[in-house]
Short mmCIF file of C-alpha atoms in Angstrom, two decimals:
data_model
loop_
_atom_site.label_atom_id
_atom_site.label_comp_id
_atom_site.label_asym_id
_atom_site.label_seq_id
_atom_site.Cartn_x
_atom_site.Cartn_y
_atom_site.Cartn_z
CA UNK D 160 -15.81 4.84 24.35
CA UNK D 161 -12.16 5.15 25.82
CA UNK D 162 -10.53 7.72 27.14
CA UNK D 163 -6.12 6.99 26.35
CA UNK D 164 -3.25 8.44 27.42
CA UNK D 165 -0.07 8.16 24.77
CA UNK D 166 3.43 8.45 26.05
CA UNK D 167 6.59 7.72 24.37
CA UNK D 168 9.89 8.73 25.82
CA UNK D 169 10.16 11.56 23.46
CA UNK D 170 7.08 12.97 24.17
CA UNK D 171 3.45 12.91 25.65
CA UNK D 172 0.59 12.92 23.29
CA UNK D 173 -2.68 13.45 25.12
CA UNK D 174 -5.65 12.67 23.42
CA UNK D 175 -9.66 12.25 24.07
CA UNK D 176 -9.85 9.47 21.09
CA UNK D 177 -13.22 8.08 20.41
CA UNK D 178 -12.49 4.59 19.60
CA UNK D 179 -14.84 0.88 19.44
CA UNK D 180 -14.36 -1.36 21.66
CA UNK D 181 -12.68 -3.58 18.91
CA UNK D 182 -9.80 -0.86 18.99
CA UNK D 183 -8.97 -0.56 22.33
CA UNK D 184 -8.98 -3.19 25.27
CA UNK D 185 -9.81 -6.02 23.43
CA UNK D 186 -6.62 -5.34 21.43
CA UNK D 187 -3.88 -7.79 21.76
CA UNK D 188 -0.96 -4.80 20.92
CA UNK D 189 -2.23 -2.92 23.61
CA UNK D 190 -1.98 -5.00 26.75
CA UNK D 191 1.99 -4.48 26.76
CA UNK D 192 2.47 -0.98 26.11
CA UNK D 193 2.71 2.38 28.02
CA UNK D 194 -1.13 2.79 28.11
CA UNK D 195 -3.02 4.21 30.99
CA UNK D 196 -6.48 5.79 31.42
CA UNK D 197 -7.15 8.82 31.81
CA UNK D 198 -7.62 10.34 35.17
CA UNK D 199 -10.20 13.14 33.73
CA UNK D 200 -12.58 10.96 31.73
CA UNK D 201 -15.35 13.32 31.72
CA UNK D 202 -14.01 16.55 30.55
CA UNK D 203 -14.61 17.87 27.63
CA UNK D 204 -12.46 17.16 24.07
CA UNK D 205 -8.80 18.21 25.06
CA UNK D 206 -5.34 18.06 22.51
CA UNK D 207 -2.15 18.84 24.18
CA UNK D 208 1.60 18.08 23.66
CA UNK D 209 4.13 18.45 25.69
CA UNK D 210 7.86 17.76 25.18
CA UNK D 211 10.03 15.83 27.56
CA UNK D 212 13.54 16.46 25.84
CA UNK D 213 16.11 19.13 25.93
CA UNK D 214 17.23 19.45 22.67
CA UNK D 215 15.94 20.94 20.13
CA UNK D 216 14.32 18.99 17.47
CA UNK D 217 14.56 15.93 18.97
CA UNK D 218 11.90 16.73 21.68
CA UNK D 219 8.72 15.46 19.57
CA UNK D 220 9.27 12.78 17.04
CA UNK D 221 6.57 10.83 15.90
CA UNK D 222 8.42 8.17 14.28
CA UNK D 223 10.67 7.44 17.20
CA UNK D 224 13.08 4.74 16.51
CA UNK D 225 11.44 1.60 18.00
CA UNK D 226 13.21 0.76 20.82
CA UNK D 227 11.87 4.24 21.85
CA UNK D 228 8.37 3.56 20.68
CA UNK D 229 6.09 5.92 19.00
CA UNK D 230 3.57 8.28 20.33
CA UNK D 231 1.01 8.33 17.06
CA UNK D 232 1.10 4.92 17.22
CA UNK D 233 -1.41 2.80 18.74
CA UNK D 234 1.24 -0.16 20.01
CA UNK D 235 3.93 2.25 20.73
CA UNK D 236 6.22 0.79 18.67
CA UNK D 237 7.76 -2.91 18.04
CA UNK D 238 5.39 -5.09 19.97
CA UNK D 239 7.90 -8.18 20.50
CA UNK D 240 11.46 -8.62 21.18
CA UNK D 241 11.60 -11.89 19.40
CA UNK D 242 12.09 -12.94 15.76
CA UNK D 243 8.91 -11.86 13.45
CA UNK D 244 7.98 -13.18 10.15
CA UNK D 245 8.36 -9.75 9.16
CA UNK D 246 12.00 -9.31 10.08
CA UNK D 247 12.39 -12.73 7.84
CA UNK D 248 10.87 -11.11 4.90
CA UNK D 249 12.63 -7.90 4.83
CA UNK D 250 15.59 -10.39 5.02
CA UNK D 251 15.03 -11.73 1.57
CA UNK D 252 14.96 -8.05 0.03
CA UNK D 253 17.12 -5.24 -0.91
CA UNK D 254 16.58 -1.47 -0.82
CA UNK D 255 16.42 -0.52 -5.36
CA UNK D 256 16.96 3.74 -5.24
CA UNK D 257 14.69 5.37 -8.25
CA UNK D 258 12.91 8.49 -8.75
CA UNK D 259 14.80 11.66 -7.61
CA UNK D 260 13.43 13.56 -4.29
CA UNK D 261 12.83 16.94 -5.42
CA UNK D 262 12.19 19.99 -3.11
CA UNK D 263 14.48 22.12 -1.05
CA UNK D 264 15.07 19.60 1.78
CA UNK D 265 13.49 21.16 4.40
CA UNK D 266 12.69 18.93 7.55
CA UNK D 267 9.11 17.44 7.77
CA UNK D 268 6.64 18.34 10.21
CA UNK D 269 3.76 16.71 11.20
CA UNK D 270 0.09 18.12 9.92
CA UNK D 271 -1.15 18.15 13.54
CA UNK D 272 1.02 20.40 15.79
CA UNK D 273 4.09 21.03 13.21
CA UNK D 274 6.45 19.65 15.14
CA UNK D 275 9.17 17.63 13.80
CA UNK D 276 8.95 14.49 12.43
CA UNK D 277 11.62 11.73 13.02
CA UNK D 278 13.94 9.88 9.52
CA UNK D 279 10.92 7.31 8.88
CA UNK D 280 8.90 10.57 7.36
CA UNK D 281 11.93 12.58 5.82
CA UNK D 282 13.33 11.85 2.70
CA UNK D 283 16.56 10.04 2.11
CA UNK D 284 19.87 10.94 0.17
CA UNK D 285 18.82 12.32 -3.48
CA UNK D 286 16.81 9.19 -4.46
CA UNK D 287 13.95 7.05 -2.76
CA UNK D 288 14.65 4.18 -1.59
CA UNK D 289 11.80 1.18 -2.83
CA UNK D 290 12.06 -2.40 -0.85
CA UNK D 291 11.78 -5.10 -3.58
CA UNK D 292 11.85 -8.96 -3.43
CA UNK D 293 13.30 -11.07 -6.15
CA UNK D 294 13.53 -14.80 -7.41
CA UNK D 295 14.62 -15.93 -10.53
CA UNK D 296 17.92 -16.00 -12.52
CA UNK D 297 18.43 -12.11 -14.11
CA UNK D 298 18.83 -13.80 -17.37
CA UNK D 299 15.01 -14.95 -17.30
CA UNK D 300 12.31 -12.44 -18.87
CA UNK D 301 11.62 -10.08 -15.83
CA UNK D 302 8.10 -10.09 -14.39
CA UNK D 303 7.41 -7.00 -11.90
CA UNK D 304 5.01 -7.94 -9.46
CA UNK D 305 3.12 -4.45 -8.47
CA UNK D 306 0.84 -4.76 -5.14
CA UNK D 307 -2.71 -2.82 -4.51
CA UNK D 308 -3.95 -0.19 -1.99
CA UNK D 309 -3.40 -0.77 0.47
CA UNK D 310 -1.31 -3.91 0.55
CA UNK D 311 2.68 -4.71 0.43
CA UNK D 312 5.01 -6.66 -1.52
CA UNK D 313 4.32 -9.66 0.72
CA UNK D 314 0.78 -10.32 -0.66
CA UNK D 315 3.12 -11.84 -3.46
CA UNK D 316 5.20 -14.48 -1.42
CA UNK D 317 3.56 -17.22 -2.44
CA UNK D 318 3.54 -16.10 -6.16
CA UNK D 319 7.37 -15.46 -6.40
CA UNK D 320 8.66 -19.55 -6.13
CA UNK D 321 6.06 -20.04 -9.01
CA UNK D 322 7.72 -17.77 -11.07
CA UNK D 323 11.44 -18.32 -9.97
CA UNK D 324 12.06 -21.38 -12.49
CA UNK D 325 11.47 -19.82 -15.61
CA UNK D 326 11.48 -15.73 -14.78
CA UNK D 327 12.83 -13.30 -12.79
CA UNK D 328 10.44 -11.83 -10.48
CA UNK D 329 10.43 -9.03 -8.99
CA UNK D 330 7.87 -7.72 -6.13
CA UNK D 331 8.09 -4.20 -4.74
CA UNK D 332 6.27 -1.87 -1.98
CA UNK D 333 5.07 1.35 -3.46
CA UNK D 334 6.53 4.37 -1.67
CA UNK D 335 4.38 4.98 1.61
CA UNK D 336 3.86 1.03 1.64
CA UNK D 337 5.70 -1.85 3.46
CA UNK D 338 9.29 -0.84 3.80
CA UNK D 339 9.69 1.58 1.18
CA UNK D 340 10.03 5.51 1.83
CA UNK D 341 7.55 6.97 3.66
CA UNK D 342 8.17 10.71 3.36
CA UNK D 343 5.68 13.19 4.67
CA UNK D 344 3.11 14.80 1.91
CA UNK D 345 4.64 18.07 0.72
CA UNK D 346 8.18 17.19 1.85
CA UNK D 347 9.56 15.49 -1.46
CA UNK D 348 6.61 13.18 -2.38
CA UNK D 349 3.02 14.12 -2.28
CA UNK D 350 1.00 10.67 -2.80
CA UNK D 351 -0.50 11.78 -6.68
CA UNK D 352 -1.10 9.32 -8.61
CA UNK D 353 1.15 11.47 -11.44
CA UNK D 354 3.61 10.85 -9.00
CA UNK D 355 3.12 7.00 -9.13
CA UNK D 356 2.77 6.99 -12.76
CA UNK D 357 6.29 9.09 -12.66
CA UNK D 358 7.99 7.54 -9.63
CA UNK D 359 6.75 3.64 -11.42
CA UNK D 360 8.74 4.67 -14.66
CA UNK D 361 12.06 5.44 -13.05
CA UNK D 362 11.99 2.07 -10.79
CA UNK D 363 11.43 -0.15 -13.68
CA UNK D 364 14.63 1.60 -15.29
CA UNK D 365 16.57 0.63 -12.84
CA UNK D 366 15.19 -2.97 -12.48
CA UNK D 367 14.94 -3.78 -15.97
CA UNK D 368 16.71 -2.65 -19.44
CA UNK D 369 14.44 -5.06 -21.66
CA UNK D 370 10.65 -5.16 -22.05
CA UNK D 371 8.95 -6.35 -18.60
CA UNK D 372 5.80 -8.26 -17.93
CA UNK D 373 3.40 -6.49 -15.66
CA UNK D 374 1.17 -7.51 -12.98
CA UNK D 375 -0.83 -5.27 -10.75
CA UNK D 376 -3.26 -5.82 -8.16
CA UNK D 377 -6.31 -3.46 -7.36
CA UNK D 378 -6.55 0.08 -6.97
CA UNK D 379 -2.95 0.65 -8.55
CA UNK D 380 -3.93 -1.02 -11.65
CA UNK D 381 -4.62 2.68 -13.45
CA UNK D 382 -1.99 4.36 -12.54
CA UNK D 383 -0.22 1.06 -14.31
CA UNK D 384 -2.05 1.47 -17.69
CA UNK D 385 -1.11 4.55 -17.98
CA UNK D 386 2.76 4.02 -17.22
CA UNK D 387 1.87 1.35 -20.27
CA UNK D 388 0.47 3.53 -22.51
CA UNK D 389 2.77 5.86 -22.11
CA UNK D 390 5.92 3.30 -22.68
CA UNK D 391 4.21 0.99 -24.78
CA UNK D 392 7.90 -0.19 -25.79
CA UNK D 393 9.12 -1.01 -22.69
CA UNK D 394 5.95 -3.93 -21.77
CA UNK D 395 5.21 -7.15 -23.12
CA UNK D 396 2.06 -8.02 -21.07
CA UNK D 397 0.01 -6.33 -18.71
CA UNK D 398 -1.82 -8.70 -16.28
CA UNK D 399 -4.73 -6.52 -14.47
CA UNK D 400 -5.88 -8.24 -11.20
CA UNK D 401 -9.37 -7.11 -9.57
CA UNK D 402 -9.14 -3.43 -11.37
CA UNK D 403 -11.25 -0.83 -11.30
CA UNK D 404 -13.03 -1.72 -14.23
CA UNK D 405 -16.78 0.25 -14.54
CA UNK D 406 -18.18 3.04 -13.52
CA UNK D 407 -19.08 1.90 -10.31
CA UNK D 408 -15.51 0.84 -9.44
CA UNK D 409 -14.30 4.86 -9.64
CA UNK D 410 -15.16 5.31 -6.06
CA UNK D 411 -13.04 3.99 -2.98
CA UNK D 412 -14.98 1.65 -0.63
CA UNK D 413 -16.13 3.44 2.68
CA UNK D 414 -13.17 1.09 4.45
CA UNK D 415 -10.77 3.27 2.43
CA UNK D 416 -12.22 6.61 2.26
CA UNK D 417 -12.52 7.10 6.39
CA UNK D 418 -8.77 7.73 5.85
CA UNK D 419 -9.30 10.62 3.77
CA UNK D 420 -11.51 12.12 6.69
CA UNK D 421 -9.94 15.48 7.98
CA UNK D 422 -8.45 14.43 11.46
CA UNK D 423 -10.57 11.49 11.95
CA UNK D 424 -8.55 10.05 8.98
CA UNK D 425 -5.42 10.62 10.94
CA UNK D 426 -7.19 9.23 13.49
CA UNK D 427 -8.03 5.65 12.18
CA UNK D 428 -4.70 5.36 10.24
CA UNK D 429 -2.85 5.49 13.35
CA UNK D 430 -4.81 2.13 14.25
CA UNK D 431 -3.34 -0.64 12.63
CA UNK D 432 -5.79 -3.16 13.25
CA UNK D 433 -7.86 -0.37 11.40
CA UNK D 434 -5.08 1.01 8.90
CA UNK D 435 -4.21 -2.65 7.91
CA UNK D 436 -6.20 -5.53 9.18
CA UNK D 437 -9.64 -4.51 8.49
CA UNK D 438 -8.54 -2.66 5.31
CA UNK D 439 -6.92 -6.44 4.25
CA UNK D 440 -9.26 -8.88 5.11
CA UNK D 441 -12.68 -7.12 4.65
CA UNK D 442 -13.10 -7.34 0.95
CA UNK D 443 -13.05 -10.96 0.73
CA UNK D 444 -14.10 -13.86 2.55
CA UNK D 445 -11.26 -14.85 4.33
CA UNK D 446 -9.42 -14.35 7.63
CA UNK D 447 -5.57 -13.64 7.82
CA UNK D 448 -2.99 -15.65 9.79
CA UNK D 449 -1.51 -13.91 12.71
CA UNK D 450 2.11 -14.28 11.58
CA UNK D 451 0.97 -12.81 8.27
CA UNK D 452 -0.88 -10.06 9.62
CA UNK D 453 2.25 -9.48 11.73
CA UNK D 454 3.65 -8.10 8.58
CA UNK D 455 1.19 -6.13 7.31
CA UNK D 456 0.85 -4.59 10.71
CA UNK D 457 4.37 -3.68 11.13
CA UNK D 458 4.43 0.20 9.49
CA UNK D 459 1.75 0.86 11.35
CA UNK D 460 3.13 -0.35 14.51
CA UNK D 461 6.58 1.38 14.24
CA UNK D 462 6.26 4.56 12.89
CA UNK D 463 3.48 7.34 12.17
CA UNK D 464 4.49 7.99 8.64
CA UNK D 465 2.90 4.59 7.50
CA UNK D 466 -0.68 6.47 8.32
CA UNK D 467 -0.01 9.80 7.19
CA UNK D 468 0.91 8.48 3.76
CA UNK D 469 -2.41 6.64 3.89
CA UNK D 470 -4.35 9.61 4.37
CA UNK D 471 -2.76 11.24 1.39
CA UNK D 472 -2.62 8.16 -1.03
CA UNK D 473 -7.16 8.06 0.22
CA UNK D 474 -7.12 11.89 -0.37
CA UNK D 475 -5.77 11.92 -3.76
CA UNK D 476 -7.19 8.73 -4.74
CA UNK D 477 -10.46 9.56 -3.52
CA UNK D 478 -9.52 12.77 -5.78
CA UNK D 479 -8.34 11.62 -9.10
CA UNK D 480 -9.59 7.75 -9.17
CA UNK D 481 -12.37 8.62 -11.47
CA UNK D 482 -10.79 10.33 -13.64
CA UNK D 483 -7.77 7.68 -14.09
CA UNK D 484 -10.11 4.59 -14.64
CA UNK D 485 -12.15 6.71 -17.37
CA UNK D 486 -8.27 7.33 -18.71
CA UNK D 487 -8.25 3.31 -18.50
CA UNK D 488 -11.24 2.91 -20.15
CA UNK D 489 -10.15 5.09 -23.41
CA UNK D 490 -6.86 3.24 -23.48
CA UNK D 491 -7.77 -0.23 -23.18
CA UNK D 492 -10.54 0.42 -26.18
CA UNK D 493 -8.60 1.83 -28.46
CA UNK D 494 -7.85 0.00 -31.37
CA UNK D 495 -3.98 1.04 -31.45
CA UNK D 496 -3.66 -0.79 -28.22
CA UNK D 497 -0.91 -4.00 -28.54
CA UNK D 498 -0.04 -4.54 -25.64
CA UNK D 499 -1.45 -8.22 -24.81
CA UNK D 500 -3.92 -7.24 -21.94
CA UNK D 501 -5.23 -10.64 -19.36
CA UNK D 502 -7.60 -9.63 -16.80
CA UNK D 503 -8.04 -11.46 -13.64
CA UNK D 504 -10.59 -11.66 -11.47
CA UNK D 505 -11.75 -13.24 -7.83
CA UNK D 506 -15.74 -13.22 -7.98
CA UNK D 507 -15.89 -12.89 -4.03
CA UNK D 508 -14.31 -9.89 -4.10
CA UNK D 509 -16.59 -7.28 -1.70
CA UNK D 510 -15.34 -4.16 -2.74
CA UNK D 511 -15.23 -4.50 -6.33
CA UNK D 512 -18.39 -5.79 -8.43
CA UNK D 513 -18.11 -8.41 -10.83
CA UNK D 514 -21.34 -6.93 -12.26
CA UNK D 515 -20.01 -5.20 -15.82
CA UNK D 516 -16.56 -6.65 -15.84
CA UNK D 517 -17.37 -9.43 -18.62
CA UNK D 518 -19.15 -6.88 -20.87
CA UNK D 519 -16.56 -4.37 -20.45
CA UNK D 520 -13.80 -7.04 -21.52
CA UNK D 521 -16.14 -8.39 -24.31
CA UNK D 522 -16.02 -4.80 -26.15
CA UNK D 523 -12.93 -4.36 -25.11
CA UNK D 524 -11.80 -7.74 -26.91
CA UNK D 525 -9.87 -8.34 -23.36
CA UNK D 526 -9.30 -12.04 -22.12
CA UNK D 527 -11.17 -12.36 -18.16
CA UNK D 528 -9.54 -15.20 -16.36
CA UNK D 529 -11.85 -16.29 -13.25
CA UNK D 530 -10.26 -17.27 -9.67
CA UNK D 531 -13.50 -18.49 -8.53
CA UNK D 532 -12.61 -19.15 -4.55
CA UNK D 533 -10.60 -15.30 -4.53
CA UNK D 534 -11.67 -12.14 -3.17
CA UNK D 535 -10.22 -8.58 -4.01
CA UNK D 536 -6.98 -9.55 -3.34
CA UNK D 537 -6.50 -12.91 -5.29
CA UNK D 538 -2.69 -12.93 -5.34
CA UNK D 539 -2.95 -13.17 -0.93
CA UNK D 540 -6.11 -15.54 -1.31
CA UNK D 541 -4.67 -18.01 -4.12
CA UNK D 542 -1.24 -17.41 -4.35
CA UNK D 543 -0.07 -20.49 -5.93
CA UNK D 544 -2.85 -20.45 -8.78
CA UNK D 545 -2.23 -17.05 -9.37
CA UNK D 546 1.66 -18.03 -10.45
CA UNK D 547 0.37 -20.36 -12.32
CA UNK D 548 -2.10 -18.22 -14.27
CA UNK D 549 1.21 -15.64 -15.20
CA UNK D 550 3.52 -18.41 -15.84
CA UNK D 551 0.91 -19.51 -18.34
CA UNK D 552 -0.39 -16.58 -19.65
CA UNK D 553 3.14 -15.09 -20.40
CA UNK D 554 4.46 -18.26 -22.10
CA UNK D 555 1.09 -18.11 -24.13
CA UNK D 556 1.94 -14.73 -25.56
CA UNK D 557 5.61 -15.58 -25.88
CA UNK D 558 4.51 -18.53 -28.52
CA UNK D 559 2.14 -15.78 -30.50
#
């Protein structure tokens, strides 16, 4: 147990956290930062905040800009000065502006104290703004590379030179993901999977006027189908990756669902070693690099909005995630279904049973493609092979 004190130069966020030992001391993005313990360790469960500034709504920001550092989050901002593998990634994207940001404009707050927020959780201009990653001449057939939850864009680096030769490829972050728009829930974007299905359609207009091949990864994959089913004339293939598949799969993995949690959600996703690391690496049987990890921490570490959308993406997903994989279910069965439909699947995936997913692709007259050494996510766990499977599977279809 550890009593923490958070201050950023905006304001000072004091808070009797309960936290494991693996969260606290032991963490290397702590040691640095303005962390100090609490002179009153023993009395009782306290919240206060109290503003340091002088003007207005600039006093409490929870997404301070980094050299600033931010008081939700647990490393209090960018934890090195030096050059990051995720500064080199964001360096091979662009920012692609789709879906329209309704609402009146009005400035976020945060669900805690409704105080302002800072830009990272406000919407931007009249459009979002979606971080993508592309290889590949534009005259190739696009492939759109679609990540899970929770994951980024990144979990597809190793896929994208695979593709590059003979397609264009194209990997985004969701919004709330990577370094895509984060805005606060009921501020222009509330984390529904409608939304996704919604939001998913106007990206792909703007990064592709023919027919696309799509891959998805995870939790995300029904909220794909349906975008499919619903634009059957706009995809070529679908390539499902670890989906939800059964009955069994309709439910998010305790990992997950903590961040749906009233409070104690917004506790943990303000932890990115929680929010990201554990979230990443415990449903399969590998460990992460550091300098990979690096990126995946990186949200987390530099603003609060990265953890609030987490809490809504678990709260609607723990919501509605039944009822869209029974919606998957109906479509990939039915009989008027033509779009050519490859799952893939890594057996040592923890979260997801492989239990069911034969059968249900045997009645389902679906083609199961086995990555035998993969976990849950197979695309970070076998990159390479994974390219290869597409690139195959796509020219297969092409030749039909």
């Amino acid at each position: 147990m550890a009593l923490q004190a958070f201050h950023g130069s905006a304001c000072c966020f004091h808070s009797h956290l309960l936290h494991s030992s693996s969260t606290t001391a032991s963490s290397p993005f702590l040691g640095s930062r303005r962390f100090q313990p609490c002179p009153s360790a023993r009395k009782p469960l306290k919240l206060s905040c109290s503003s340091r500034g002088n003007n207005g709504d600039q006093d409490y920001l929870l997404d301070a800009p980094v050299s600033v550092g931010d008081g939700f989050s647990f490393s209090g901002g960018k934890y090195s000065d030096g050059p990051s593998p995720s500064d080199e990634w964001f360096k091979q994207g662009k920012m692609v502006k789709a879906y329209s940001i309704p609402g009146t404009g009005e400035k976020a707050k945060d669900p805690i104290f409704g105080l302002a927020m800072g830009a990272g959780s406000q919407a931007t201009g009249d459009r979002f703004r979606w971080f993508c990653v592309e290889t590949g001449s534009a005259d190739n057939p696009p492939v759109i590379l679609i990540h899970g939850f929770p994951s980024q864009a990144y979990s597809y680096r190793k896929v994208l030179p695979v593709l590059s030769n003979d397609y264009h490829a194209i990997a985004f972050d969701w919004l709330g993901f990577g370094f895509s728009d984060k805005p606060q829930p009921r501020y222009g974007f509330d984390y529904t999977l409608d939304e996704y299905v919604t939001s998913l359609q106007s990206l792909i207009d703007e990064l592709a006027v023919t027919k696309v091949a799509l891959v998805v990864q995870g939790y995300f994959s029904p909220v794909v189908v349906k975008y499919a089913s619903i634009h059957r004339e706009k995809v070529s293939n679908l390539i499902l990756i670890n989906p939800p598949l059964t009955a069994q799969h309709a439910k998010l993995p305790p990992t997950l669902s903590i961040f749906s949690n009233f409070l104690l959600g917004e506790i943990f996703s303000q932890d990115p070693l929680r929010a990201s690391d554990k979230a990443l690496t415990s449903c399969g049987p590998y460990k992460m690099k550091e300098e990979d990890a690096m990126v995946y921490r990186r949200p987390y570490l530099t603003s609060g909005s990265s953890g609030f959308a987490l809490n809504a993406i678990s709260r609607n997903m723990k919501k509605d995630l039944k009822r869209y994989v029974e919606d998957m279910h109906t479509i990939l069965k039915d009989k008027n279904w033509k779009i050519r439909t490859t799952i893939c699947w890594g057996p040592r995936d923890r979260w997801l049973s492989y239990d069911g997913v034969k059968d249900f692709c045997k009645d389902s007259n679906l083609k199961v493609i086995e990555v035998p050494t993969a976990g849950h996510h197979v695309q970070e766990d076998c990159g390479e092979e994974v390219g290869q499977l597409i690139c195959g599977i796509i020219s297969k279809s092409n030749k039909i």
